[in-house]
Short mmCIF file of C-alpha atoms in Angstrom, two decimals:
data_model
loop_
_atom_site.label_atom_id
_atom_site.label_comp_id
_atom_site.label_asym_id
_atom_site.label_seq_id
_atom_site.Cartn_x
_atom_site.Cartn_y
_atom_site.Cartn_z
CA MET A 1 -29.96 -17.68 1.11
CA ALA A 2 -28.02 -20.50 2.71
CA PRO A 3 -26.58 -19.50 6.08
CA GLY A 4 -23.02 -19.54 7.16
CA TYR A 5 -20.91 -18.83 4.05
CA GLY A 6 -17.45 -18.17 5.23
CA ILE A 7 -13.56 -18.39 4.79
CA SER A 8 -11.54 -21.68 4.72
CA SER A 9 -7.77 -22.39 4.89
CA ILE A 10 -5.92 -23.29 1.69
CA GLY A 11 -5.86 -26.89 2.73
CA SER A 12 -2.87 -29.02 3.56
CA TYR A 13 -0.57 -26.61 1.78
CA ALA A 14 -1.12 -23.84 4.29
CA ASN A 15 1.78 -25.13 6.52
CA ASP A 16 4.33 -25.44 3.71
CA PRO A 17 6.35 -22.12 3.75
CA TYR A 18 7.58 -22.65 0.27
CA PHE A 19 4.08 -22.98 -1.06
CA MET A 20 3.12 -19.89 0.80
CA TYR A 21 6.20 -17.93 -0.61
CA ALA A 22 5.22 -18.81 -4.12
CA LEU A 23 1.50 -17.99 -3.48
CA ASN A 24 2.35 -14.68 -2.14
CA SER A 25 5.05 -13.75 -4.75
CA TYR A 26 4.42 -10.78 -7.18
CA ASN A 27 1.72 -11.81 -9.75
CA PRO A 28 1.55 -9.44 -12.60
CA ASN A 29 -1.84 -10.90 -13.64
CA PHE A 30 -3.49 -9.74 -10.41
CA MET A 31 -5.50 -6.55 -10.77
CA GLY A 32 -6.75 -4.52 -7.65
CA THR A 33 -9.19 -1.70 -7.50
CA GLN A 34 -10.04 0.21 -4.40
CA GLN A 35 -13.55 -0.38 -3.14
CA THR A 36 -15.66 2.22 -1.41
CA ALA A 37 -17.18 0.92 1.77
CA GLN A 38 -20.82 1.58 2.45
CA THR A 39 -21.35 3.92 5.31
CA THR A 40 -24.40 5.13 7.33
CA PRO A 41 -26.10 8.50 6.84
CA GLN A 42 -24.10 11.51 7.94
CA TYR A 43 -25.12 13.73 10.95
CA SER A 44 -23.24 16.56 12.54
CA ALA A 45 -22.09 16.65 16.07
CA VAL A 46 -22.73 19.97 17.66
CA ASP A 47 -19.79 21.24 19.81
CA THR A 48 -20.07 24.55 21.59
CA THR A 49 -16.25 24.94 21.68
CA SER A 50 -13.42 24.55 19.29
CA THR A 51 -10.43 24.10 21.67
CA VAL A 52 -9.93 20.97 23.56
CA THR A 53 -7.09 19.43 25.54
CA THR A 54 -7.76 15.81 25.56
CA PRO A 55 -4.98 13.74 23.90
CA SER A 56 -5.81 12.98 20.26
CA VAL A 57 -6.45 9.44 18.81
CA SER A 58 -5.15 9.06 15.49
CA ALA A 59 -5.14 6.20 12.96
CA ASP A 60 -2.03 4.56 11.88
CA PRO A 61 -0.91 4.75 8.25
CA THR A 62 -1.97 1.61 6.37
CA PHE A 63 -0.63 -0.36 3.53
CA LYS A 64 -2.57 -0.21 0.21
CA GLY A 65 -1.39 -1.55 -3.12
CA SER A 66 -2.33 -3.07 -6.35
CA SER A 67 -0.62 -4.32 -9.52
CA LYS A 68 -1.81 -4.84 -12.98
CA SER A 69 -0.58 -6.37 -16.28
CA ASP A 70 -2.20 -7.44 -19.69
CA ASP A 71 -1.18 -9.54 -22.70
CA ASP A 72 0.00 -6.40 -24.57
CA GLY A 73 2.82 -6.17 -22.11
CA ILE A 74 2.40 -2.89 -20.40
CA SER A 75 2.53 -3.86 -16.81
CA THR A 76 2.15 -1.48 -13.85
CA GLY A 77 2.47 -1.84 -9.99
CA LYS A 78 1.27 0.27 -7.20
CA LEU A 79 2.78 -0.21 -3.62
CA VAL A 80 2.84 2.10 -0.62
CA ALA A 81 4.23 2.32 2.82
CA GLY A 82 7.48 0.53 2.41
CA GLY A 83 6.05 -1.70 -0.18
CA LEU A 84 8.76 -4.05 -0.48
CA LEU A 85 7.78 -7.33 -2.50
CA VAL A 86 9.33 -9.39 0.19
CA ALA A 87 7.57 -7.32 2.83
CA GLY A 88 4.37 -7.80 1.10
CA SER A 89 4.74 -11.55 0.74
CA ALA A 90 5.70 -11.89 4.51
CA LEU A 91 2.82 -9.56 5.45
CA ALA A 92 0.36 -11.83 3.53
CA CYS A 93 1.60 -15.03 5.13
CA LEU A 94 1.24 -13.39 8.67
CA LYS A 95 -2.23 -12.12 7.99
CA ALA A 96 -3.47 -15.45 7.13
CA TYR A 97 -1.78 -17.83 9.46
CA LYS A 98 -1.53 -16.12 12.98
CA LYS A 99 -2.54 -18.87 15.42
CA GLY A 100 -2.36 -19.15 19.14
CA ASP A 101 1.14 -18.16 20.35
CA GLY A 102 2.43 -18.04 16.75
CA THR A 103 5.18 -20.59 17.34
CA GLY A 104 4.77 -22.42 14.08
CA LEU A 105 4.41 -19.19 12.18
CA LYS A 106 7.45 -17.62 13.87
CA LYS A 107 9.53 -20.64 12.52
CA MET A 108 8.34 -19.99 9.02
CA PHE A 109 8.67 -16.35 9.13
CA ASN A 110 12.24 -16.55 10.56
CA GLY A 111 13.23 -18.63 7.49
CA PHE A 112 11.44 -15.92 5.27
CA LYS A 113 13.45 -13.24 6.94
CA GLN A 114 16.71 -15.00 6.22
CA TYR A 115 15.82 -15.17 2.64
CA GLY A 116 14.68 -11.60 2.46
CA GLN A 117 17.99 -10.53 4.29
CA LYS A 118 20.09 -12.23 1.57
CA ILE A 119 18.38 -10.48 -1.39
CA LEU A 120 17.42 -7.11 0.13
CA GLY A 121 20.02 -6.52 2.90
CA THR A 122 19.46 -5.61 6.61
CA SER A 123 17.61 -2.51 6.27
CA ALA A 124 15.02 -4.01 3.88
CA LYS A 125 14.67 -6.85 6.26
CA GLU A 126 13.76 -4.59 9.14
CA VAL A 127 11.22 -2.73 6.94
CA ALA A 128 9.64 -6.02 6.10
CA GLU A 129 9.36 -7.15 9.64
CA LYS A 130 7.83 -3.80 10.81
CA ALA A 131 5.28 -3.69 8.05
CA ALA A 132 4.40 -7.28 8.46
CA ASP A 133 3.94 -6.95 12.14
CA LYS A 134 1.66 -3.79 11.91
CA ALA A 135 -0.54 -5.47 9.30
CA ASP A 136 -0.73 -8.67 11.13
CA ASP A 137 -1.88 -6.89 14.30
CA ALA A 138 -4.66 -5.17 12.32
CA ALA A 139 -5.71 -8.28 10.52
CA ALA A 140 -5.92 -10.21 13.82
CA LYS A 141 -7.90 -7.47 15.59
CA ILE A 142 -10.51 -7.09 12.83
CA SER A 143 -10.73 -10.73 12.36
CA ASN A 144 -11.77 -11.07 16.05
CA ILE A 145 -14.79 -8.99 15.28
CA ILE A 146 -15.94 -11.28 12.77
CA LYS A 147 -15.43 -14.28 14.87
CA ASN A 148 -17.04 -12.59 18.03
CA GLY A 149 -19.28 -9.87 16.76
CA GLY A 150 -22.15 -12.18 15.79
CA LYS A 151 -25.25 -10.22 14.34
CA ASN A 152 -23.97 -7.16 16.11
CA LEU A 153 -21.50 -6.93 13.23
CA GLN A 154 -23.80 -5.00 10.87
CA GLU A 155 -21.41 -4.89 7.91
CA CYS A 156 -17.94 -6.02 6.96
CA ASN A 157 -16.39 -5.30 3.60
CA ILE A 158 -13.55 -7.50 2.47
CA LYS A 159 -11.44 -6.69 -0.59
CA ASN A 160 -10.57 -9.70 -2.81
CA GLY A 161 -8.51 -8.25 -5.62
CA ALA A 162 -11.02 -6.15 -7.43
CA ASP A 163 -14.04 -7.67 -5.75
CA ASN A 164 -15.79 -6.46 -2.71
CA ILE A 165 -17.41 -9.06 -0.38
CA VAL A 166 -20.10 -7.81 2.01
CA LEU A 167 -21.00 -9.58 5.26
CA LYS A 168 -24.06 -8.70 7.19
CA GLY A 169 -25.68 -10.36 10.05
CA GLY A 170 -22.95 -12.91 10.18
CA GLN A 171 -23.53 -14.02 6.65
CA ILE A 172 -22.26 -13.08 3.14
CA GLU A 173 -24.98 -10.81 1.90
CA SER A 174 -23.49 -9.80 -1.47
CA ILE A 175 -20.42 -10.01 -3.64
CA VAL A 176 -19.63 -7.16 -6.05
CA GLN A 177 -17.36 -8.52 -8.81
CA THR A 178 -15.41 -5.89 -10.80
CA THR A 179 -13.80 -6.59 -14.11
CA GLU A 180 -11.70 -4.44 -16.44
CA ASN A 181 -11.67 -4.41 -20.12
CA LYS A 182 -8.71 -2.68 -21.84
CA ILE A 183 -9.62 -0.17 -24.36
CA LYS A 184 -7.61 -1.11 -27.46
CA ASN A 185 -7.96 2.22 -29.27
CA ILE A 186 -7.23 5.16 -26.73
CA SER A 187 -7.07 7.89 -29.29
CA GLY A 188 -9.29 10.66 -28.10
CA ILE A 189 -9.45 9.35 -24.63
CA SER A 190 -8.16 11.95 -22.08
CA LEU A 191 -8.18 12.43 -18.36
CA PRO A 192 -11.38 13.72 -16.81
CA ASN A 193 -11.40 17.53 -16.42
CA GLY A 194 -9.41 18.88 -13.37
CA ILE A 195 -7.40 15.64 -12.79
CA ASN A 196 -3.75 16.31 -12.34
CA LEU A 197 -0.83 14.82 -10.41
CA ASN A 198 -1.89 16.40 -7.19
CA SER A 199 -5.64 15.28 -7.35
CA LYS A 200 -7.00 12.91 -4.87
CA GLY A 201 -6.98 9.35 -6.02
CA VAL A 202 -3.95 9.89 -8.43
CA ASN A 203 -1.05 7.52 -7.60
CA LEU A 204 2.25 6.67 -9.08
CA SER A 205 1.73 3.44 -10.88
CA GLY A 206 4.99 2.39 -12.41
CA ILE A 207 8.03 3.54 -14.29
CA GLU A 208 8.85 3.11 -18.04
CA ARG A 209 12.29 3.68 -19.07
CA THR A 210 13.96 3.41 -22.54
CA ILE A 211 17.37 1.82 -22.14
CA ASN A 212 20.09 1.69 -24.78
CA LEU A 213 22.40 -1.22 -24.41
CA ASN A 214 24.89 -2.41 -27.07
CA GLY A 215 23.26 -0.12 -29.62
CA LYS A 216 19.74 -1.40 -29.29
CA ASN A 217 16.82 0.18 -27.47
CA TYR A 218 14.73 -1.63 -24.92
CA LYS A 219 11.60 -0.53 -23.01
CA VAL A 220 11.73 -1.66 -19.32
CA VAL A 221 8.85 -1.32 -16.99
CA LEU A 222 9.54 -1.08 -13.29
CA ASP A 223 7.49 -0.75 -10.13
CA THR A 224 7.68 2.09 -7.77
CA ASN A 225 10.31 0.33 -5.73
CA GLY A 226 12.64 -0.02 -8.82
CA ASN A 227 11.88 -3.74 -9.36
CA VAL A 228 11.91 -4.69 -13.14
CA ILE A 229 8.49 -6.08 -14.00
CA SER A 230 8.96 -6.59 -17.75
CA ALA A 231 10.93 -5.50 -20.77
CA PHE A 232 10.33 -5.16 -24.65
CA ALA A 233 12.52 -5.19 -27.63
CA GLY A 234 10.33 -3.13 -30.02
CA LYS A 235 6.83 -4.75 -29.65
CA ASN A 236 8.19 -8.03 -28.39
CA LYS A 237 8.00 -8.87 -24.80
CA ILE A 238 11.18 -10.38 -23.49
CA ASN A 239 12.73 -11.81 -20.28
CA PRO A 240 14.88 -8.93 -19.14
CA ASP A 241 17.23 -11.58 -17.65
CA ASP A 242 18.10 -12.81 -20.85
CA VAL A 243 19.79 -9.66 -21.87
CA SER A 244 23.00 -9.25 -20.03
CA GLY A 245 23.14 -6.08 -18.14
CA LEU A 246 19.72 -4.84 -18.98
CA VAL A 247 18.25 -5.04 -15.35
CA GLU A 248 21.32 -3.39 -13.88
CA LYS A 249 21.16 -0.52 -16.42
CA ALA A 250 17.35 -0.11 -15.90
CA GLN A 251 17.93 0.29 -12.15
CA THR A 252 20.88 2.59 -12.42
CA TYR A 253 20.13 6.37 -12.22
CA THR A 254 22.40 9.06 -13.21
CA HIS A 255 22.54 12.80 -12.35
CA GLN A 256 24.96 15.74 -12.19
CA LEU A 257 25.52 16.94 -8.59
CA LYS A 258 27.23 20.29 -8.15
CA GLY A 259 29.64 21.77 -5.66
CA ILE A 260 30.27 18.51 -3.75
CA LYS A 261 33.04 18.85 -1.14
CA LEU A 262 35.18 15.55 -0.79
CA THR A 263 38.40 14.97 1.14
CA LEU A 264 40.71 13.09 -1.33
CA PRO A 265 44.52 12.35 -1.46
CA ASP A 266 46.36 14.70 -3.66
CA SER A 267 49.22 13.61 -5.96
CA HIS A 268 51.38 13.20 -2.96
CA GLY A 269 48.99 11.30 -0.92
CA VAL A 270 48.03 14.33 1.34
CA PRO A 271 44.44 14.42 2.24
CA THR A 272 42.96 17.55 0.57
CA ASP A 273 39.55 19.10 0.28
CA TYR A 274 38.19 19.15 -3.29
CA THR A 275 34.92 20.81 -4.31
CA ARG A 276 33.87 19.43 -7.72
CA ASN A 277 30.77 18.75 -9.96
CA TYR A 278 30.35 14.93 -10.15
CA HIS A 279 28.33 12.90 -12.55
CA ILE A 280 27.05 10.12 -10.26
CA SER A 281 25.44 6.74 -11.16
CA VAL A 282 23.48 5.12 -8.29
CA ARG A 283 21.93 1.60 -8.31
CA ASN A 284 19.90 0.29 -5.43
CA GLY A 285 20.89 3.07 -3.25
CA ASN A 286 24.67 2.61 -3.80
CA VAL A 287 27.01 4.78 -5.74
CA VAL A 288 28.47 2.51 -8.54
CA ASP A 289 30.26 5.09 -10.43
CA ALA A 290 31.25 8.89 -10.08
CA THR A 291 33.08 10.80 -12.61
CA TYR A 292 34.51 14.49 -12.73
CA VAL A 293 36.33 16.44 -15.40
CA LEU A 294 39.88 17.72 -14.80
CA ASN A 295 41.93 19.47 -17.40
CA GLY A 296 39.55 18.35 -20.00
CA GLN A 297 39.71 14.73 -19.00
CA THR A 298 37.04 12.48 -17.36
CA LYS A 299 38.28 10.86 -14.12
CA HIS A 300 36.64 8.01 -12.22
CA LEU A 301 36.52 7.79 -8.44
CA THR A 302 37.73 4.37 -7.21
CA GLU A 303 35.41 2.11 -5.56
CA GLU A 304 36.60 3.20 -2.07
CA GLN A 305 36.14 6.84 -3.03
CA CYS A 306 32.65 6.13 -4.11
CA LYS A 307 31.86 4.86 -0.77
CA LEU A 308 33.41 7.84 0.74
CA LEU A 309 31.17 10.04 -1.50
CA GLN A 310 28.08 8.21 -0.42
CA GLU A 311 29.02 8.70 3.24
CA THR A 312 29.48 12.29 2.60
CA ILE A 313 26.06 13.08 1.14
CA PRO A 314 23.80 10.21 2.15
CA GLY A 315 20.67 12.47 1.80
CA GLU A 316 21.46 13.20 -1.73
CA ILE A 317 22.03 9.57 -2.69
CA ALA A 318 18.86 8.57 -1.01
CA LYS A 319 16.87 10.65 -3.56
CA PHE A 320 18.21 8.68 -6.62
CA GLY A 321 15.45 6.85 -8.57
CA ARG A 322 12.60 8.37 -6.58
CA ALA A 323 9.65 9.62 -8.55
CA LYS A 324 9.02 12.82 -6.62
CA ASN A 325 11.66 15.40 -6.36
CA GLY A 326 14.38 12.77 -7.08
CA TYR A 327 17.25 12.43 -9.22
CA GLY A 328 18.00 10.43 -12.33
CA LEU A 329 14.31 9.82 -13.09
CA ASN A 330 12.68 12.04 -15.87
CA PRO A 331 8.92 12.97 -15.41
CA GLN A 332 8.07 11.46 -18.78
CA GLU A 333 9.27 8.10 -17.34
CA CYS A 334 6.64 8.20 -14.42
CA ILE A 335 3.33 6.47 -15.17
CA TYR A 336 0.48 7.57 -12.94
CA GLU A 337 -2.98 6.02 -12.31
CA TYR A 338 -6.49 7.50 -11.81
CA ALA A 339 -9.67 5.53 -11.56
CA ASP A 340 -13.33 6.62 -11.22
CA LYS A 341 -16.51 4.33 -11.13
CA ASN A 342 -16.32 3.75 -14.77
CA ARG A 343 -12.93 3.80 -15.96
CA ARG A 344 -9.25 3.50 -14.95
CA TYR A 345 -6.65 5.63 -16.60
CA LEU A 346 -2.82 5.21 -16.80
CA PHE A 347 -1.09 8.57 -17.86
CA ASN A 348 2.35 10.02 -18.53
CA GLY A 349 3.49 12.08 -15.62
CA ASN A 350 5.06 14.79 -17.94
CA SER A 351 2.24 15.33 -20.61
CA ARG A 352 -0.67 13.90 -18.83
CA LYS A 353 -1.21 11.87 -22.02
CA VAL A 354 -3.29 8.71 -21.43
CA THR A 355 -1.16 5.64 -22.23
CA GLU A 356 -3.68 2.94 -21.29
CA ALA A 357 -7.36 2.94 -20.29
CA TYR A 358 -9.68 0.36 -18.88
CA ASP A 359 -13.52 0.24 -18.74
CA ILE A 360 -14.70 -0.93 -15.26
CA LYS A 361 -17.81 -3.15 -15.01
CA SER A 362 -19.42 -4.32 -11.86
CA LYS A 363 -21.79 -7.17 -11.14
CA THR A 364 -23.38 -8.06 -7.77
CA LEU A 365 -23.89 -11.61 -6.83
CA ARG A 366 -26.74 -12.19 -4.39
CA LYS A 367 -28.32 -15.49 -5.51
CA PRO A 368 -27.34 -18.27 -2.96
CA LYS A 369 -26.03 -20.52 -5.98
CA ASP A 370 -23.86 -17.65 -7.28
CA VAL A 371 -22.50 -16.83 -3.93
CA GLU A 372 -21.91 -20.45 -3.16
CA ASP A 373 -19.95 -20.93 -6.40
CA TYR A 374 -17.79 -17.84 -5.60
CA ILE A 375 -16.87 -18.60 -2.14
CA THR A 376 -15.97 -22.21 -2.94
CA LYS A 377 -13.76 -20.98 -5.79
CA HIS A 378 -11.89 -18.53 -3.56
CA GLY A 379 -11.82 -20.61 -0.49
CA LEU A 380 -14.20 -18.56 1.83
CA GLN A 381 -16.50 -21.17 3.25
CA ASP A 382 -15.49 -20.66 6.94
CA ILE A 383 -15.27 -16.95 7.09
CA THR A 384 -18.06 -16.36 9.63
CA THR A 385 -16.74 -19.06 12.05
CA THR A 386 -13.01 -18.51 11.74
CA GLY A 387 -12.71 -14.84 10.71
CA ASN A 388 -9.46 -15.97 8.83
CA LEU A 389 -8.84 -14.49 5.29
CA PRO A 390 -6.75 -15.94 2.55
CA SER A 391 -3.51 -14.12 2.21
CA ASN A 392 -4.41 -12.07 -0.87
CA MET A 393 -7.47 -10.55 0.85
CA GLU A 394 -8.00 -7.71 3.34
CA ILE A 395 -10.78 -6.09 5.29
CA THR A 396 -11.47 -2.45 4.36
CA SER A 397 -14.00 -1.58 6.95
CA ALA A 398 -16.43 -2.97 9.57
CA ILE A 399 -19.58 -1.55 11.19
CA TYR A 400 -20.57 -2.84 14.54
CA GLU A 401 -23.49 -2.02 16.79
CA SER A 402 -22.71 -2.01 20.55
CA GLY A 403 -25.01 -3.21 23.34
CA ALA A 404 -26.00 0.57 24.02
CA GLY A 405 -27.03 0.86 20.24
CA ASN A 406 -24.10 3.00 19.22
CA ILE A 407 -22.79 2.32 15.61
CA TYR A 408 -18.96 1.87 15.47
CA THR A 409 -17.09 2.10 12.12
CA ILE A 410 -13.74 0.32 12.26
CA GLY A 411 -11.12 0.86 9.55
CA LYS A 412 -8.72 -1.46 7.82
CA ASN A 413 -6.15 -0.76 10.57
CA GLY A 414 -8.36 -2.34 13.24
CA LYS A 415 -9.04 1.02 14.95
CA ILE A 416 -12.46 2.63 15.73
CA GLU A 417 -12.65 5.62 13.35
CA LYS A 418 -16.16 6.84 13.86
CA ILE A 419 -19.17 6.31 16.21
CA LYS A 420 -22.89 7.11 15.39
CA LEU A 421 -24.62 7.96 18.76
CA LYS A 422 -27.84 6.46 19.73
CA ASN A 423 -28.57 9.02 22.48
CA ALA A 424 -27.83 12.66 23.05
CA CYS A 425 -25.49 13.59 25.85
CA THR A 426 -23.54 16.57 27.25
CA VAL A 427 -19.91 16.33 28.39
CA THR A 428 -18.16 18.90 30.36
CA THR A 429 -14.39 19.24 30.39
CA GLY A 430 -12.03 21.41 32.41
CA LYS A 431 -12.74 23.70 35.53
CA GLY A 432 -13.40 27.24 36.32
CA LYS A 433 -12.76 29.52 33.39
CA LYS A 434 -11.37 26.63 31.40
CA THR A 435 -14.76 24.80 31.59
CA LYS A 436 -16.03 23.61 28.07
CA THR A 437 -19.39 22.08 27.32
CA HIS A 438 -19.70 19.55 24.53
CA ASN A 439 -23.35 18.85 23.26
CA TYR A 440 -23.76 15.59 21.12
CA GLN A 441 -27.06 15.06 19.46
CA ALA A 442 -28.87 11.66 18.92
CA GLY A 443 -27.65 10.40 15.60
CA ALA A 444 -24.65 12.54 15.49
CA GLU A 445 -21.40 11.00 14.21
CA ILE A 446 -18.27 11.56 16.13
CA THR A 447 -14.69 10.94 14.98
CA THR A 448 -11.10 11.10 16.14
CA ALA A 449 -11.02 14.64 14.68
CA ASN A 450 -10.70 17.38 17.41
CA ASN A 451 -10.45 14.34 19.91
CA GLN A 452 -14.32 14.05 19.87
CA ILE A 453 -14.35 10.25 20.43
CA ASP A 454 -11.96 10.71 23.55
CA ILE A 455 -14.13 13.58 24.91
CA TRP A 456 -17.34 11.63 24.55
CA ARG A 457 -16.01 8.31 25.91
CA ASN A 458 -14.20 9.89 28.98
CA GLY A 459 -16.92 12.24 29.87
CA VAL A 460 -19.54 9.72 31.00
CA TYR A 461 -18.96 6.26 32.56
CA GLY A 462 -21.61 4.51 30.40
CA ASN A 463 -19.97 5.84 27.31
CA ASN A 464 -16.56 4.64 28.27
CA SER A 465 -17.97 1.08 29.11
CA ASP A 466 -19.62 0.98 25.74
CA TYR A 467 -16.54 2.00 24.09
CA GLU A 468 -14.46 -0.56 25.95
CA GLU A 469 -16.98 -3.37 25.02
CA VAL A 470 -15.97 -2.96 21.36
CA SER A 471 -12.37 -2.30 21.96
CA LYS A 472 -12.06 -5.60 23.59
CA LEU A 473 -13.23 -7.28 20.36
CA LEU A 474 -10.37 -5.53 18.65
CA GLN A 475 -7.59 -6.72 21.00
#
């Protein structure tokens, strides 16, 4: 095949923050499916002890998300780890455009932060900044290994939506295109045996609520952060903003809280402790209404009293609208997702009834012409020289062979997760009665579990220098 297929920038628009914000805003037509990275054969590391004292090395939690939609109007979204839409957009900008000392990027992101603060508030802004910084660091680290790894970079897997791009030997080796076809008639389709809400691979995908407003029922679809994605009047898809009060009501969760103690003025204005049951309405983390019954009559707290109630039980208020162990959200309103190699399912969290299903089909592109057409369409021409990825892509894993012949597996967070050893070695830790011997066989794979990587690298000078060689590429 032709050499040097890679990633390019988006052209002259890359320096336009307004264009970048539009590019990275939520797109309900984008579908993402988690790809499984290819790994080397597994071997066991033989360790004669089970207790070690070396500090552990742990991988940071990472961000992972996807969103889907179809012409029939059932839209879902999946976001994790503080997955605010603004945070996701800012993160995407940072991943693609980190250059030099970041001066130009800093100006662009400062403007973005101001906009995010206006629409989300200070706390959301802080979450966005932290998530963006962490993802930016990981993207920069792993991009370095693409640029500087050369042919020692045995494999690198890049996720482009539902597609997986595989780099080997400094070139794009193959592209696995994944498409989904919605199954129109889902009668008779059920979840695979043994799959439930606690199964591995099952994630909250979205929320579907039926809202009665002015005597008319609407179905409203929200993502896991409570953002309204779409709405329907009967079978007709509508713009939720066109129906006054629909978005606000869809984002308002109610619940009866019992035995809440609150200090309020009595009829003479004297501060008095009252313990009552309150019916509370919460929207976007704020108490917007609270009522209680006194002598058969329903009384409302004032706006200031609602604020006092929120300050009194902030932990309770934080649970409103949460899908798991939260208040105001019924189990039947939660839609979950599970996918295997052949099919993706959306199902009701209460009944486990499949509400939508998609057949997954994969096609591998290997011919130079097919690869060339794909990378041109997706702006990937310069990937092997720049290592930069368009904002909607991410690296899921990389496999690198060091100068000593050890094989390093690097995760999407830019950290070394596993090492396949070329040579056997013995490492001794501790002294006297606390001496421990660790035997590592040739071909064994060691991970961060039980501090095995730390023990191996710190036990022999040559091991540590080899580890540092790879670590420098990830700085």
